Amino acid sequence: MKLQALAELLGGELRGNGNTEIWGVSGASDAKEGDITFLAGMKWLKEVKGSSASAVLVKEFVDEIAKPQLKTGNPQYAFAKLLSHFYVRPHPCKGISSRAFISEKASIGQDVTIYDFAYIADGVRIGAKSVVYPGVFIGEDSTVGEGCTIHPNTTIRERVTIGSNVVIHSGAVIGADGFGYVFEGGVHHKIPQVGTVVIEDDVEIGAGVTIDRATTGTTRIGRGTKIDNLVQVGHNVQVGRNVILVAQIGIGGSSHIGDHTIIGGQAGIADHTTIAPGTMIGAQSGVLGEVQRGIYSGSPIMPHRDWLKASAVFARLPELKKKIEELEKSIRTIQSPEEQ
Amino acid sequence: MKLQALAELLGGELRGNGNTEIWGVSGASDAKEGDITFLAGMKWLKEVKGSSASAVLVKEFVDEIAKPQLKTGNPQYAFAKLLSHFYVRPHPCKGISSRAFISEKASIGQDVTIYDFAYIADGVRIGAKSVVYPGVFIGEDSTVGEGCTIHPNTTIRERVTIGSNVVIHSGAVIGADGFGYVFEGGVHHKIPQVGTVVIEDDVEIGAGVTIDRATTGTTRIGRGTKIDNLVQVGHNVQVGRNVILVAQIGIGGSSHIGDHTIIGGQAGIADHTTIAPGTMIGAQSGVLGEVQRGIYSGSPIMPHRDWLKASAVFARLPELKKKIEELEKSIRTIQSPEEQ
Amino acid sequence: MKLQALAELLGGELRGNGNTEIWGVSGASDAKEGDITFLAGMKWLKEVKGSSASAVLVKEFVDEIAKPQLKTGNPQYAFAKLLSHFYVRPHPCKGISSRAFISEKASIGQDVTIYDFAYIADGVRIGAKSVVYPGVFIGEDSTVGEGCTIHPNTTIRERVTIGSNVVIHSGAVIGADGFGYVFEGGVHHKIPQVGTVVIEDDVEIGAGVTIDRATTGTTRIGRGTKIDNLVQVGHNVQVGRNVILVAQIGIGGSSHIGDHTIIGGQAGIADHTTIAPGTMIGAQSGVLGEVQRGIYSGSPIMPHRDWLKASAVFARLPELKKKIEELEKSIRTIQSPEEQ
């Protein structure tokens, strides 16, 4: 495909040879001749200049780059669109394998693919064009919307509702019992977890993620939210729309995460926490209580800038302690010079 | 069901209209008319008063609540019992699917249910009334007791012993090799992991939990212990009875966790750690060595109160550093006024 | 087997009765009469002396141990070899189950075992003597080398390359989509993840581990590297050779981990981090930027010794704050005695 044609496809502006042949799309470090790559920011300029790519997607033309450039408002978005254009093909409908188990009481939409060894229980409904890979379990009366991809070995328990265009990666478990016990007579008694889980449209759920069903009521993941691998979402949690949860986060029961919040990897959110929309939480943070909109880090969290400054001082604590001891000594000398 | 009947069922004391019809049981935030809810403590009073519930389980009658009240010694326990009463039905025996693999050398008890695509290896024994869901693997010579529920896509490796009334959630892996290598000749050589795992009665194991088999000997989870999702238990670990392990905890090899210990989410326990019975460890803590009974937080841990105080000062470290510098300057001025 | 024979097998030197009968191999805490155990270091002397073992593998003869001793250069390595010798038998070839799905376009080597309910897609190649357990999914055009063990319920997505003598434990997910989105028009758009994963020879991957495919290019795990349970490896990460990654580590996208690095449990590595070969990172650390060879702890990391010292002071922060306040008061008194 010629670069000129890509410019037309993306509605971008071209600088350099429009006849450059583009065979592929690649990140700068992986690019080879014939690839188009992108410049995400000036900190990547050296890597992009040094790459073998034949053209670059940019936000503004950059004189230091000798390669042909294609200017678009959001070069990373253009990159994503080109990856789709070059490499992504819709999963062809392969029908329903006779080696899957499909309850007679399940309702399967048009052009659904269900592979071998998938188990579809009574009362399940699966929307058109969804793909269910081998080893997937979908429990009684659960619903999967249209255009979903449920990757191998995923478990969706009973009475769970999955919206449309949802992707669930392998090993994820949606709707396991929440972790609720009451201590009486020296032992922990299980509180039955009879609620459910709702995953709204356009959500993506990473490999090995666990999202527990509510004790009563609903655990909810809002539309457009993206969850990385090995994240734990406790019972009755409400995650808003377009939230980003990076890998290995844990969210305790009944917490509310506002829309458009971004939480870094391995952060922990205590139960009954409320986080305002648009908040950013740093990796490995510990969060509890009511959190106003802002940028935070640390465990417990504090404003991110304060955390950066405090962390810088932390390493110098032994030195500070020594200074304090010297100050005390100096003061004693000043106060009682004869005793020294 | 009338509230009066519930009072008799629970052996509780009633205040208000015993003829109130109760159709369901629900947490305060999810409750609708006809539901009974519970008051776990006065901090939830506002939520309970504002809920649509038609009755409330309480520890002591609360004048501020206008709804009918049912007084029991442990309202949360009563709530759990009512949830069971209203919603939980025993899994009916569905027999053994011809599309499961059951070794001829396996021994399957009475009224066991085994679903499609489960794999039961040679020498496995499964006790009466247990339920094995699709995609479960049980390896050679492993034992599952009576009344167990093994959720879909769980893996139980060879020679593992599971007691009775154990629940294992989806994606859990019991008996994978412990992480043991010895470095020799520039590479890491595997130390064969030939021990096993014992899960005692009444244990519940969360989704995606990994419990490794011992190098030699046994990794053990004591009776009545409850383990939340995505917890890692290393080889040769001994977890006591009625322990609570919240999500995403990691426990290093050969550690001992005493009975009735409670450990918060994302805490890390180093290998060869010993924790005394009845200890409480805060979320995200880091624990090593010998830990006496107490309440701890931090990484490394310290008494919880000290950690609260130290954490409060942490955010003020830049300010303290500045004060120290000012003190140093003042001292210099006092000591050598002419030089300033 | 007589101890004398073991000495000859290992090429070790014997002290004590060579006719001692050895029936088994065991860690000191699990050892019973007839077992041989090992002394990993003098801190274990008491445990070894008190054990019921009938003989001990040592690095140097230890007078305090009355039991027969077998001296070898690396007693833990000798222990590993004896465990293999006594307990480990190669998995017999059981052929290919008719209840697995094997694409006609897959290529299966000699003496491969494939169990029921495994799914082998088009274009997959599996090398000689590999074992694929129930519930394993191997996607289109992926390759598994010779002598591999793929434990139950593992997912290997499409176009992934696994070397030889690789062990993958249950629930692991190799090649799920990396976590990449671009924000445009108020929503997160998926960046297609069209790269792949390469796992080199002699790697072991723990239960529940997730290793994401690259956006473009390759996520790579170097030869001989060992990964513990529930570790997350992001897209385009390059892990070197003979690296040790302890449980629950998270590694952000595009990071490079040098050869022979050892990283403790629950550590977090930010995206685009570079860690020099031979580095050691403590448990629960937080790592970002360029890390020179060394030993580090803390979040953010600092030299391990500094972290130990700073952590020791941390608990005393309230006391230091009080001292500073007293110093300020003293200074004020000295500066303006009349005002006090």
Tab-separated table of C-alpha atoms in Angstrom, chain A residues 98-101 117-119 135 137 140 153-155 157 173 177 179 181-184 186-192 194 208 210 212 216-217 230 232 236 248-250 266-268 272 285-286 299 302 309-310 313 316-317 323-324 327 330-331 334, chain B residues 25-27 30 44 74 76-77 79-80 83-84 87-88 94 99 115-117 133-134 151-153 169-171 204 207-208 224 226-230 242-248 260 266 284 307 311 314-315 317-318 321 324 327-328 331 334-335:
chain	number	residue	atom	x	y	z
A	98	SER	CA	-20.859	-31.053	18.445
A	99	ARG	CA	-18.211	-31.591	21.081
A	100	ALA	CA	-19.309	-28.559	23.077
A	101	PHE	CA	-22.115	-28.994	25.586
A	117	PHE	CA	-15.331	-28.489	25.265
A	118	ALA	CA	-17.210	-25.273	25.952
A	119	TYR	CA	-20.085	-25.750	28.390
A	135	GLY	CA	-12.894	-24.787	27.856
A	137	PHE	CA	-17.930	-22.456	31.141
A	140	GLU	CA	-27.170	-21.151	34.312
A	153	ASN	CA	-10.688	-21.569	29.804
A	154	THR	CA	-12.706	-18.597	31.025
A	155	THR	CA	-15.358	-19.230	33.672
A	157	ARG	CA	-20.758	-18.402	36.666
A	173	VAL	CA	-13.437	-15.918	36.507
A	177	ASP	CA	-18.613	-16.084	45.362
A	179	PHE	CA	-15.446	-13.319	50.249
A	181	TYR	CA	-18.003	-14.743	56.416
A	182	VAL	CA	-19.350	-14.077	59.831
A	183	PHE	CA	-17.497	-15.286	62.909
A	184	GLU	CA	-19.706	-17.104	65.425
A	186	GLY	CA	-15.292	-19.943	67.009
A	187	VAL	CA	-15.602	-20.539	63.276
A	188	HIS	CA	-16.204	-18.519	60.127
A	189	HIS	CA	-19.666	-19.101	58.656
A	190	LYS	CA	-20.155	-18.423	54.979
A	191	ILE	CA	-22.478	-15.580	54.055
A	192	PRO	CA	-24.195	-16.915	50.925
A	194	VAL	CA	-26.591	-14.651	46.064
A	208	GLY	CA	-6.736	-14.388	35.191
A	210	THR	CA	-11.446	-12.405	39.126
A	212	ASP	CA	-16.814	-11.674	42.396
A	216	THR	CA	-26.937	-9.332	47.373
A	217	GLY	CA	-27.426	-6.937	44.488
A	230	LEU	CA	-4.789	-10.690	37.449
A	232	GLN	CA	-9.269	-8.797	41.753
A	236	ASN	CA	-20.616	-5.365	45.329
A	248	GLN	CA	-2.747	-7.003	39.802
A	249	ILE	CA	-4.912	-4.329	41.409
A	250	GLY	CA	-7.120	-5.517	44.244
A	266	GLN	CA	-0.652	-3.584	42.157
A	267	ALA	CA	-2.601	-0.830	43.882
A	268	GLY	CA	-4.902	-1.929	46.680
A	272	HIS	CA	-16.042	0.596	51.157
A	285	SER	CA	-0.765	2.633	46.230
A	286	GLY	CA	-3.019	1.833	49.161
A	299	SER	CA	0.205	3.647	50.889
A	302	MET	CA	-1.276	11.291	49.505
A	309	LYS	CA	9.031	14.597	47.731
A	310	ALA	CA	8.514	12.433	50.823
A	313	VAL	CA	13.563	12.180	51.790
A	316	ARG	CA	17.912	10.014	53.705
A	317	LEU	CA	16.198	9.178	57.015
A	323	LYS	CA	21.629	15.346	62.220
A	324	ILE	CA	18.968	15.503	64.895
A	327	LEU	CA	21.686	19.111	66.985
A	330	SER	CA	25.026	21.069	70.163
A	331	ILE	CA	22.054	22.385	72.104
A	334	ILE	CA	25.191	25.579	74.417
B	25	VAL	CA	-33.025	-10.704	52.267
B	26	SER	CA	-30.641	-8.012	51.171
B	27	GLY	CA	-27.775	-5.699	52.132
B	30	ASP	CA	-29.629	-3.178	47.647
B	44	TRP	CA	-24.302	1.908	58.979
B	74	ASN	CA	-25.293	-11.624	65.940
B	76	GLN	CA	-24.858	-10.581	60.527
B	77	TYR	CA	-24.983	-14.280	61.339
B	79	PHE	CA	-28.531	-12.404	57.916
B	80	ALA	CA	-26.327	-15.255	56.608
B	83	LEU	CA	-29.840	-15.784	52.935
B	84	SER	CA	-29.383	-19.557	53.114
B	87	TYR	CA	-31.946	-18.539	48.398
B	88	VAL	CA	-29.642	-21.530	48.779
B	94	LYS	CA	-26.987	-34.993	38.338
B	99	ARG	CA	-18.584	-36.844	28.459
B	115	TYR	CA	-20.080	-32.681	34.651
B	116	ASP	CA	-18.815	-32.898	31.063
B	117	PHE	CA	-15.137	-32.384	30.348
B	133	TYR	CA	-17.928	-28.955	37.449
B	134	PRO	CA	-16.782	-28.904	33.809
B	151	HIS	CA	-15.982	-25.147	40.497
B	152	PRO	CA	-15.251	-25.110	36.744
B	153	ASN	CA	-11.695	-25.123	35.397
B	169	HIS	CA	-13.466	-21.739	43.133
B	170	SER	CA	-12.686	-21.624	39.440
B	171	GLY	CA	-9.177	-21.374	38.162
B	204	GLU	CA	-12.939	-22.385	51.060
B	207	ALA	CA	-10.763	-18.154	42.328
B	208	GLY	CA	-7.292	-18.259	40.835
B	224	GLY	CA	-12.113	-23.896	58.504
B	226	LYS	CA	-10.957	-19.212	54.161
B	227	ILE	CA	-8.784	-18.005	51.293
B	228	ASP	CA	-9.785	-15.150	48.991
B	229	ASN	CA	-8.973	-14.892	45.270
B	230	LEU	CA	-5.504	-14.914	43.703
B	242	ASN	CA	-9.894	-20.722	60.849
B	243	VAL	CA	-7.396	-18.386	59.253
B	244	ILE	CA	-8.596	-15.578	56.953
B	245	LEU	CA	-6.382	-14.776	53.968
B	246	VAL	CA	-7.642	-11.806	51.942
B	247	ALA	CA	-7.054	-11.513	48.193
B	248	GLN	CA	-3.644	-11.464	46.523
B	260	HIS	CA	-7.296	-17.653	63.761
B	266	GLN	CA	-1.778	-8.035	49.063
B	284	GLN	CA	0.027	-4.682	51.827
B	307	TRP	CA	2.589	2.335	61.666
B	311	SER	CA	2.696	6.944	58.144
B	314	PHE	CA	5.870	10.260	56.354
B	315	ALA	CA	3.953	12.763	54.242
B	317	LEU	CA	9.127	14.410	55.719
B	318	PRO	CA	10.061	17.275	53.367
B	321	LYS	CA	13.947	17.999	56.593
B	324	ILE	CA	16.317	20.363	60.530
B	327	LEU	CA	17.820	24.335	63.137
B	328	GLU	CA	21.337	23.698	61.880
B	331	ILE	CA	22.811	26.608	65.841
B	334	ILE	CA	24.450	30.857	67.937
B	335	GLN	CA	27.818	29.109	67.953
